[in-house]
XYZ file of C-alpha atoms in Angstrom:
308
model
C -144.481 -46.134 61.039
C -143.900 -47.931 64.284
C -141.743 -51.020 64.089
C -142.873 -54.184 65.849
C -140.787 -54.848 68.972
C -140.765 -58.588 68.241
C -139.071 -58.053 64.875
C -135.597 -58.675 66.368
C -136.569 -62.249 67.189
C -137.185 -63.182 63.547
C -133.507 -64.085 62.837
C -133.261 -65.944 66.131
C -136.396 -67.853 65.250
C -135.008 -68.752 61.833
C -131.718 -69.890 63.373
C -133.515 -71.942 66.004
C -131.824 -70.079 68.827
C -134.965 -69.317 70.887
C -135.947 -71.404 73.831
C -139.071 -73.457 73.669
C -141.076 -70.917 75.696
C -139.859 -67.994 73.612
C -140.438 -69.940 70.446
C -144.061 -70.685 71.460
C -144.686 -67.057 72.364
C -143.216 -65.849 69.052
C -145.358 -68.275 67.069
C -148.455 -66.863 68.807
C -147.234 -63.374 67.963
C -146.860 -64.263 64.284
C -150.494 -65.245 64.130
C -151.544 -61.775 65.224
C -148.773 -59.618 63.581
C -148.895 -59.418 59.835
C -145.697 -57.345 59.647
C -143.589 -59.918 61.488
C -145.140 -62.718 59.480
C -144.261 -60.982 56.201
C -140.715 -60.249 57.439
C -140.302 -63.886 58.441
C -141.358 -65.139 55.025
C -138.898 -62.804 53.332
C -136.091 -63.919 55.580
C -136.875 -67.592 55.012
C -136.930 -67.059 51.225
C -133.591 -65.263 51.324
C -132.131 -67.975 53.503
C -133.345 -70.693 51.150
C -131.887 -68.890 48.158
C -128.575 -68.492 49.930
C -128.490 -72.119 50.939
C -129.277 -73.215 47.377
C -126.314 -71.233 46.044
C -124.063 -72.624 48.723
C -125.250 -76.150 48.039
C -124.636 -75.690 44.322
C -121.132 -74.356 44.936
C -120.333 -77.195 47.271
C -121.801 -79.655 44.815
C -119.510 -78.384 42.101
C -116.614 -78.535 44.518
C -117.505 -82.096 45.441
C -117.658 -83.019 41.777
C -114.283 -81.431 41.201
C -112.872 -83.232 44.197
C -114.277 -86.524 42.941
C -112.817 -85.964 39.499
C -109.448 -85.006 40.952
C -109.538 -88.021 43.226
C -110.175 -90.240 40.238
C -107.321 -88.596 38.365
C -104.985 -89.081 41.319
C -106.005 -92.674 41.734
C -105.621 -93.372 38.041
C -102.336 -95.209 37.453
C -100.200 -93.702 34.741
C -99.479 -96.220 32.035
C -95.711 -96.519 31.656
C -94.733 -96.786 27.987
C -93.111 -100.048 27.106
C -89.421 -99.514 26.415
C -88.210 -100.775 23.060
C -85.116 -102.804 23.852
C -84.136 -102.950 20.180
C -84.286 -99.188 19.617
C -80.719 -98.533 20.810
C -79.318 -101.377 18.731
C -81.251 -100.104 15.747
C -79.536 -96.687 15.987
C -76.164 -98.377 16.518
C -76.433 -100.540 13.401
C -77.698 -97.618 11.311
C -74.726 -95.497 12.392
C -72.272 -98.327 11.785
C -73.696 -98.990 8.330
C -73.450 -95.294 7.409
C -69.814 -95.106 8.549
C -68.952 -98.312 6.698
C -70.493 -96.928 3.516
C -68.512 -93.684 3.801
C -65.227 -95.534 4.428
C -65.853 -97.864 1.485
C -66.564 -94.988 -0.903
C -63.484 -93.059 0.266
C -61.246 -96.124 -0.082
C -62.524 -96.782 -3.599
C -61.746 -93.248 -4.774
C -58.425 -92.905 -2.897
C -55.341 -94.171 -4.773
C -53.148 -96.649 -2.961
C -50.104 -94.824 -1.535
C -46.692 -95.944 -2.766
C -44.609 -97.756 -0.184
C -41.434 -96.008 -1.345
C -40.800 -92.982 -3.489
C -39.703 -94.000 -6.975
C -42.186 -96.753 -7.895
C -41.441 -97.504 -11.527
C -43.284 -98.541 -14.637
C -40.277 -99.640 -16.720
C -36.518 -99.956 -16.206
C -34.037 -99.892 -19.088
C -30.345 -100.686 -18.645
C -27.517 -99.625 -20.960
C -23.944 -100.913 -21.089
C -21.424 -98.090 -20.767
C -18.223 -99.888 -21.779
C -17.039 -103.070 -23.415
C -16.349 -104.719 -20.057
C -20.029 -104.726 -19.073
C -21.494 -108.233 -18.812
C -25.091 -109.435 -18.570
C -25.722 -113.039 -17.531
C -21.927 -113.623 -17.917
C -22.061 -112.451 -21.540
C -20.377 -109.317 -22.770
C -22.566 -106.568 -24.143
C -21.770 -104.112 -26.856
C -21.178 -100.537 -25.806
C -24.470 -98.588 -25.527
C -26.505 -101.787 -25.904
C -29.925 -101.313 -24.262
C -32.023 -104.026 -22.567
C -35.346 -104.055 -20.754
C -34.828 -105.253 -17.192
C -38.264 -106.869 -17.087
C -37.324 -109.226 -19.937
C -33.982 -110.365 -18.491
C -34.640 -110.397 -14.744
C -33.119 -111.623 -12.598
C -30.243 -109.939 -14.433
C -26.752 -110.817 -13.267
C -24.751 -107.657 -13.936
C -21.014 -107.105 -13.866
C -19.580 -103.826 -15.041
C -20.767 -100.279 -15.561
C -24.430 -99.775 -16.486
C -26.767 -96.833 -16.907
C -30.348 -97.368 -15.665
C -33.259 -95.300 -16.982
C -36.329 -95.534 -14.741
C -39.656 -94.281 -16.094
C -42.572 -93.617 -13.763
C -44.339 -90.356 -13.042
C -40.901 -88.780 -13.580
C -37.785 -90.114 -15.266
C -34.641 -90.879 -13.269
C -31.242 -91.959 -14.585
C -28.623 -93.522 -12.308
C -25.360 -95.401 -12.827
C -24.240 -98.684 -11.294
C -20.602 -99.759 -11.243
C -19.832 -103.208 -9.904
C -21.603 -106.536 -9.498
C -25.251 -107.140 -8.569
C -28.356 -109.131 -9.448
C -31.054 -106.724 -10.617
C -34.806 -107.226 -10.747
C -38.056 -105.308 -10.231
C -39.608 -106.052 -6.840
C -43.040 -104.565 -6.080
C -42.446 -101.775 -8.553
C -38.985 -100.868 -7.245
C -35.552 -101.588 -8.745
C -33.922 -104.143 -6.452
C -30.256 -105.118 -6.344
C -29.249 -108.210 -4.374
C -25.752 -109.546 -3.689
C -24.685 -106.020 -4.609
C -21.009 -105.118 -4.570
C -21.300 -101.914 -6.514
C -21.616 -98.153 -6.369
C -24.768 -96.270 -7.319
C -24.943 -92.644 -8.447
C -27.897 -90.557 -9.600
C -26.980 -88.981 -12.935
C -30.095 -86.968 -13.760
C -33.816 -86.766 -13.168
C -35.917 -86.991 -10.037
C -34.881 -88.452 -6.712
C -35.496 -92.200 -6.672
C -35.473 -94.914 -4.033
C -34.056 -98.340 -4.850
C -33.630 -101.530 -2.844
C -30.025 -102.559 -2.211
C -29.515 -105.869 -0.399
C -33.039 -105.648 1.032
C -32.822 -102.070 2.333
C -34.390 -98.973 0.717
C -31.798 -96.478 -0.471
C -32.620 -92.985 -1.721
C -30.471 -91.720 -4.573
C -29.950 -87.989 -4.850
C -27.710 -85.780 -6.921
C -23.990 -86.001 -6.119
C -24.440 -89.000 -3.830
C -22.292 -92.079 -4.305
C -22.778 -95.284 -2.371
C -19.295 -96.735 -1.801
C -18.619 -100.295 -2.851
C -16.673 -102.750 -0.662
C -13.962 -103.071 -3.341
C -12.092 -100.942 -5.869
C -14.116 -100.327 -9.021
C -11.743 -97.970 -10.790
C -11.100 -100.566 -13.486
C -14.845 -100.661 -14.209
C -15.132 -96.939 -14.897
C -15.627 -95.960 -18.543
C -12.601 -94.832 -20.528
C -11.942 -91.110 -20.349
C -10.020 -89.111 -22.964
C -6.602 -87.773 -21.978
C -6.754 -84.158 -20.987
C -4.022 -81.744 -22.223
C -1.367 -80.737 -19.750
C -2.262 -77.787 -17.602
C -0.554 -74.528 -18.437
C 1.955 -73.541 -15.828
C 2.397 -69.895 -14.848
C 5.069 -67.857 -16.637
C 8.185 -66.636 -14.845
C 9.176 -63.023 -14.904
C 12.668 -62.515 -16.273
C 15.082 -59.996 -14.776
C 17.203 -59.718 -17.921
C 16.747 -57.706 -21.073
C 16.825 -60.832 -23.223
C 13.716 -62.398 -24.631
C 11.652 -64.660 -22.380
C 12.291 -68.371 -22.220
C 10.224 -70.682 -24.372
C 8.337 -73.432 -22.558
C 8.011 -76.483 -24.745
C 5.700 -79.463 -24.270
C 5.403 -79.898 -20.563
C 6.311 -83.219 -18.951
C 5.801 -84.328 -15.400
C 9.060 -82.528 -14.418
C 8.960 -79.239 -16.312
C 12.183 -77.489 -17.230
C 12.887 -73.955 -18.440
C 15.312 -73.046 -21.201
C 16.741 -69.581 -20.626
C 18.448 -68.022 -23.654
C 20.522 -65.698 -21.528
C 21.775 -68.594 -19.433
C 22.712 -70.613 -22.539
C 24.729 -67.764 -24.117
C 26.464 -66.467 -21.034
C 27.852 -69.278 -18.903
C 27.230 -70.887 -15.561
C 27.300 -67.459 -13.938
C 23.515 -67.294 -13.979
C 22.048 -70.601 -12.708
C 18.752 -71.884 -14.038
C 15.568 -71.316 -12.140
C 14.567 -74.322 -10.080
C 11.091 -75.604 -9.359
C 10.085 -76.453 -5.852
C 8.260 -79.821 -5.801
C 4.649 -79.672 -4.750
C 4.336 -75.972 -5.523
C 3.018 -74.131 -8.557
C 5.378 -71.181 -7.971
C 8.838 -70.925 -9.561
C 11.599 -69.922 -7.145
C 15.006 -68.505 -8.085
C 17.474 -69.725 -5.423
C 20.053 -67.093 -6.460
C 17.705 -64.182 -5.798
C 19.023 -62.347 -2.713
C 16.617 -61.089 -0.059
C 15.263 -57.646 -0.652
C 15.654 -57.897 -4.444
C 12.663 -56.913 -6.548
C 12.031 -59.801 -9.006
C 10.487 -57.365 -11.501
C 13.346 -54.850 -11.605
C 17.125 -54.958 -11.989
C 17.670 -52.481 -9.169
C 17.675 -53.606 -5.540
C 14.855 -52.488 -3.291
C 15.379 -49.436 -1.129
C 13.999 -50.150 2.287
C 14.840 -46.753 3.839
C 11.367 -45.380 3.058
C 12.473 -43.120 0.106
């Protein structure tokens, strides 16, 4: 089948690229050529379909652009800040902390200011010279300090303090005793204090806390030996025996006095040839001044110093 030579001008005709003369000639040719006319109609239909799709795509794009433009132009509403929100959190936190502190303080016992806070203090006179409120007390007479405070004391007293643990201490001298904020207090004190038994305790002496421990004595500004309780006389200490160098029986030591003496039977029977043994003052050893050097005190024979 022969193709029409004017077929190449169909696209140019559709695109309006032919000159007026060529366009007029091609229109005359279309009236006589059915093939070119049919090809032109097909091309126009395809072009219309293509333009419709393009227009639809651009329409959608224009709609999208319009919507996006509206979104961009729309002012974002800034949320209104709550000025009381921060204060609300602050007060809630403060209230919670205050509640916790209150509960803890209610269930926590109050700490003692000093060790030795007491519940009751009993005092006992130790000798007949002990005086309470300028009145003599009988030996071993017991009083409750809470009932007689302020108690003016003069003498030797034994204090029994009851609290969580029991403590017993001794006071010798003069003082005014009372219970101050749960502690034994001694004012105008001119006395010595000594813990006798029990737990360590703290007392107030002339306004200052003083801890009493075992074997601790607080010295007084004056001599309190006359206030000490009477002590029974102890028997004289036994002095060491002296070895005798004679064959006679040992000397008999009678009741010892401050200056002990020895009675030697051999010395009494013989004569002044054998002097008595003398005691050196300040020493517990008996020395025989007649004993020559090198003489064995436990034998009658002299020592041999030649090594045999």
